[in-house]
Tab-separated table of C-alpha atoms in Angstrom:
chain	number	residue	atom	x	y	z
O	679	UNK	CA	-54.071	-33.860	-15.478
O	680	UNK	CA	-57.345	-32.345	-15.388
O	681	UNK	CA	-57.937	-32.422	-12.314
O	682	UNK	CA	-54.364	-30.775	-11.624
O	683	UNK	CA	-55.095	-28.073	-13.701
O	684	UNK	CA	-58.374	-27.425	-12.100
O	685	UNK	CA	-56.549	-27.071	-8.693
O	686	UNK	CA	-53.825	-24.716	-10.420
O	687	UNK	CA	-56.957	-22.518	-11.669
O	688	UNK	CA	-58.567	-22.483	-8.069
O	689	UNK	CA	-55.023	-21.750	-6.433
O	690	UNK	CA	-54.362	-18.786	-9.056
O	691	UNK	CA	-57.895	-17.403	-8.500
O	692	UNK	CA	-57.550	-17.680	-4.589
O	693	UNK	CA	-54.109	-15.953	-4.858
O	694	UNK	CA	-55.606	-13.006	-7.076
O	695	UNK	CA	-58.356	-12.603	-4.112
O	696	UNK	CA	-55.661	-12.108	-1.584
O	697	UNK	CA	-53.638	-9.561	-3.862
O	698	UNK	CA	-56.587	-7.552	-4.169
O	699	UNK	CA	-58.633	-8.168	-0.534
O	700	UNK	CA	-55.263	-7.997	1.610
O	701	UNK	CA	-54.528	-4.409	0.523
O	702	UNK	CA	-57.449	-3.182	1.625
O	703	UNK	CA	-57.767	-5.367	5.151
O	704	UNK	CA	-54.518	-3.593	5.894
O	705	UNK	CA	-55.553	-0.185	5.298
O	706	UNK	CA	-58.758	-0.734	7.419
O	707	UNK	CA	-56.907	-2.337	10.210
O	708	UNK	CA	-54.260	0.674	10.116
O	709	UNK	CA	-57.635	3.186	10.061
O	710	UNK	CA	-58.653	1.250	12.829
O	711	UNK	CA	-55.547	2.342	15.167
O	712	UNK	CA	-55.562	5.713	14.258
O	713	UNK	CA	-56.477	8.127	17.283
O	714	UNK	CA	-59.347	10.775	16.683
O	715	UNK	CA	-57.963	13.903	16.619
O	716	UNK	CA	-59.988	16.075	18.677
O	717	UNK	CA	-58.930	19.407	17.072
O	718	UNK	CA	-60.098	18.257	13.598
O	719	UNK	CA	-63.675	19.156	13.030
O	720	UNK	CA	-65.773	15.695	11.946
O	721	UNK	CA	-69.404	15.071	12.338
O	722	UNK	CA	-70.411	12.036	14.517
O	723	UNK	CA	-69.278	11.129	17.800
O	724	UNK	CA	-67.244	13.342	20.427
O	725	UNK	CA	-64.067	12.084	21.792
O	726	UNK	CA	-63.985	9.715	24.234
O	727	UNK	CA	-65.604	10.621	27.643
O	728	UNK	CA	-66.855	14.115	26.099
O	729	UNK	CA	-70.384	14.752	25.736
O	730	UNK	CA	-71.745	17.642	23.635
O	731	UNK	CA	-74.262	19.687	25.554
O	732	UNK	CA	-76.551	20.260	22.543
O	733	UNK	CA	-79.638	21.566	24.640
O	734	UNK	CA	-77.219	24.310	26.178
O	735	UNK	CA	-76.010	24.792	22.411
O	736	UNK	CA	-79.311	25.877	21.527
O	737	UNK	CA	-80.128	27.925	24.401
O	738	UNK	CA	-77.106	30.161	23.932
O	739	UNK	CA	-78.179	30.767	20.621
O	740	UNK	CA	-81.360	31.421	21.312
O	741	UNK	CA	-80.285	33.518	24.348
O	742	UNK	CA	-77.809	35.566	21.839
O	743	UNK	CA	-80.373	36.148	19.329
O	744	UNK	CA	-82.774	37.609	21.836
O	745	UNK	CA	-79.902	39.938	22.910
O	746	UNK	CA	-79.171	40.864	19.248
O	747	UNK	CA	-83.111	41.589	18.580
O	748	UNK	CA	-83.602	43.669	21.792
O	749	UNK	CA	-81.077	46.143	19.933
O	750	UNK	CA	-82.909	46.122	16.745
O	751	UNK	CA	-80.162	43.915	14.971
O	752	UNK	CA	-80.917	40.641	12.840
O	753	UNK	CA	-80.918	37.520	14.321
O	754	UNK	CA	-77.625	35.420	13.524
O	755	UNK	CA	-78.572	31.700	11.544
O	756	UNK	CA	-77.856	28.712	13.111
O	757	UNK	CA	-74.889	26.990	10.894
O	758	UNK	CA	-74.292	23.545	11.343
O	759	UNK	CA	-70.769	23.671	9.686
O	760	UNK	CA	-69.900	26.580	11.957
O	761	UNK	CA	-70.948	24.116	14.795
O	762	UNK	CA	-68.863	21.347	13.542
O	763	UNK	CA	-65.867	23.931	14.011
O	764	UNK	CA	-66.939	25.003	17.584
O	765	UNK	CA	-67.541	21.581	18.877
O	766	UNK	CA	-63.846	20.389	17.603
O	767	UNK	CA	-62.381	23.775	19.348
O	768	UNK	CA	-64.303	23.071	22.355
O	769	UNK	CA	-63.401	19.152	22.430
O	770	UNK	CA	-59.652	20.197	21.523
O	771	UNK	CA	-59.560	22.530	24.940
O	772	UNK	CA	-60.852	19.626	26.831
O	773	UNK	CA	-58.657	16.648	25.272
O	774	UNK	CA	-55.409	18.870	25.520
O	775	UNK	CA	-56.376	21.022	28.527
O	776	UNK	CA	-55.847	24.446	27.478
O	777	UNK	CA	-58.059	27.694	27.192
O	778	UNK	CA	-56.851	29.807	24.477
O	779	UNK	CA	-57.739	30.989	20.654
O	780	UNK	CA	-54.845	29.979	19.794
O	781	UNK	CA	-54.412	26.097	19.944
O	782	UNK	CA	-50.854	24.591	21.341
O	783	UNK	CA	-49.857	24.197	17.853
O	784	UNK	CA	-49.880	27.580	16.968
O	785	UNK	CA	-53.242	27.718	14.921
O	786	UNK	CA	-54.806	30.934	15.583
O	787	UNK	CA	-58.817	31.261	15.849
O	788	UNK	CA	-59.097	32.970	12.395
O	789	UNK	CA	-56.929	30.184	10.460
O	790	UNK	CA	-58.834	27.829	11.935
O	791	UNK	CA	-62.314	29.114	11.048
O	792	UNK	CA	-61.156	30.256	7.500
O	793	UNK	CA	-59.487	26.638	6.939
O	794	UNK	CA	-62.048	24.302	8.157
O	795	UNK	CA	-65.126	26.522	7.098
O	796	UNK	CA	-66.218	26.189	3.194
O	797	UNK	CA	-67.671	29.543	2.470
O	798	UNK	CA	-66.159	32.949	1.783
O	799	UNK	CA	-66.466	35.118	4.687
O	800	UNK	CA	-65.732	38.923	4.986
O	801	UNK	CA	-65.118	38.781	9.010
O	802	UNK	CA	-64.645	36.083	11.700
O	803	UNK	CA	-64.943	36.069	15.455
O	804	UNK	CA	-64.945	33.418	18.427
O	805	UNK	CA	-65.879	33.771	22.232
O	806	UNK	CA	-64.775	30.802	24.363
O	807	UNK	CA	-65.718	30.169	28.003
O	808	UNK	CA	-64.805	27.452	30.640
O	809	UNK	CA	-66.614	26.449	33.797
O	810	UNK	CA	-66.207	23.614	36.104
O	811	UNK	CA	-68.990	21.825	38.485
O	812	UNK	CA	-71.104	21.000	35.442
O	813	UNK	CA	-75.073	19.791	36.925
O	814	UNK	CA	-77.278	18.448	34.005
O	815	UNK	CA	-80.009	19.018	35.842
O	816	UNK	CA	-79.182	22.958	35.491
O	817	UNK	CA	-79.064	23.451	31.727
O	818	UNK	CA	-80.887	26.738	31.748
O	819	UNK	CA	-78.820	28.154	34.815
O	820	UNK	CA	-75.556	27.091	32.576
O	821	UNK	CA	-76.422	29.184	29.642
O	822	UNK	CA	-77.691	31.980	31.185
O	823	UNK	CA	-74.517	32.257	33.100
O	824	UNK	CA	-72.557	31.651	29.732
O	825	UNK	CA	-74.264	34.384	28.260
O	826	UNK	CA	-74.163	36.547	31.321
O	827	UNK	CA	-70.557	36.482	31.626
O	828	UNK	CA	-69.971	37.256	27.699
O	829	UNK	CA	-72.616	40.009	27.894
O	830	UNK	CA	-70.734	41.678	30.866
O	831	UNK	CA	-67.519	41.603	28.728
O	832	UNK	CA	-66.418	44.194	26.328
O	833	UNK	CA	-64.979	42.053	23.638
O	834	UNK	CA	-67.494	39.321	23.961
O	835	UNK	CA	-70.221	41.607	23.970
O	836	UNK	CA	-69.021	43.076	20.586
O	837	UNK	CA	-69.241	39.642	18.976
O	838	UNK	CA	-72.580	38.846	20.491
O	839	UNK	CA	-73.862	42.313	19.099
O	840	UNK	CA	-71.775	42.960	15.968
O	841	UNK	CA	-74.086	43.701	12.981
O	842	UNK	CA	-71.734	42.296	10.611
O	843	UNK	CA	-71.873	39.094	11.671
O	844	UNK	CA	-74.310	36.783	9.664
O	845	UNK	CA	-73.876	33.188	10.832
O	846	UNK	CA	-73.123	31.142	14.389
O	847	UNK	CA	-72.053	27.855	15.442
O	848	UNK	CA	-71.813	26.915	19.194
O	849	UNK	CA	-70.168	24.135	20.570
O	850	UNK	CA	-70.444	22.951	24.075
O	851	UNK	CA	-68.762	19.899	25.333
O	852	UNK	CA	-68.160	18.683	28.974
O	853	UNK	CA	-65.603	16.116	30.229
O	854	UNK	CA	-67.085	14.989	33.849
O	855	UNK	CA	-67.998	18.217	35.339
O	856	UNK	CA	-65.524	20.333	32.812
O	857	UNK	CA	-67.308	22.503	30.298
O	858	UNK	CA	-65.806	24.355	27.425
O	859	UNK	CA	-68.087	26.542	25.429
O	860	UNK	CA	-66.793	27.958	21.794
O	861	UNK	CA	-69.080	30.445	19.541
O	862	UNK	CA	-67.920	30.754	15.729
O	863	UNK	CA	-69.024	34.085	14.057
O	864	UNK	CA	-69.006	34.775	10.407
O	865	UNK	CA	-70.219	37.222	8.409
O	866	UNK	CA	-70.442	35.426	4.685
O	867	UNK	CA	-68.972	36.944	1.325
O	868	UNK	CA	-69.450	36.258	-1.863
O	869	UNK	CA	-66.637	38.211	-3.275
O	870	UNK	CA	-63.976	39.203	-0.970
O	871	UNK	CA	-60.879	37.322	-0.687
O	872	UNK	CA	-58.981	35.938	2.362
O	873	UNK	CA	-56.676	39.031	2.918
O	874	UNK	CA	-59.814	41.269	3.404
O	875	UNK	CA	-61.001	39.145	6.540
O	876	UNK	CA	-61.563	40.973	10.153
O	877	UNK	CA	-60.807	38.871	12.766
O	878	UNK	CA	-62.233	39.458	16.474
O	879	UNK	CA	-61.615	37.262	19.538
O	880	UNK	CA	-63.013	37.361	22.985
O	881	UNK	CA	-61.982	35.310	25.783
O	882	UNK	CA	-63.919	34.661	28.884
O	883	UNK	CA	-61.878	32.654	32.033
O	884	UNK	CA	-64.597	31.922	34.268
O	885	UNK	CA	-66.478	30.768	37.728
O	886	UNK	CA	-67.567	27.769	39.180
O	887	UNK	CA	-71.080	26.675	37.888
O	888	UNK	CA	-73.129	25.640	40.709
């Protein structure tokens, strides 16, 4: 009788553990089968087959600030949170094969930035660029070509040299030889509401990178 009671207790404990652990296991399994969405910013690894071109991102940031300082403008601060937003959009353009400030599901760049960036802003802007024929041995040439194209375009140049912007995130992603580059600009604000936000976009459709 004593042995049977102990066995029943053991069975009860085991059943209780199963009830506690099973939902957690099922949750983890479900999570494991959820494909990552490229258009939702998330720190960490890029989507499968995509790589972040961090050195080119840094070069583009440096070249942007050189252009601003040459004209007496304050340099833009590198913003890691904006970088996450910029990379996610470059990823999304590669994965879903589009090139536009508005995503295929109808989300505009200003809505995307203000939704994903956790700070109050008074002005937002975006530059985008694409190229094919990426050569990893020519990162300086790639960065210079991106900047030359943006500076030669009035809308892009306006964003690059706008005194209202204070922070910048650069996200450049590559898949094989295809590149998508995004610059996210913001001018931070402590008091203005979202209704007061100004939006500026520049789109660059560009040539083969050799």
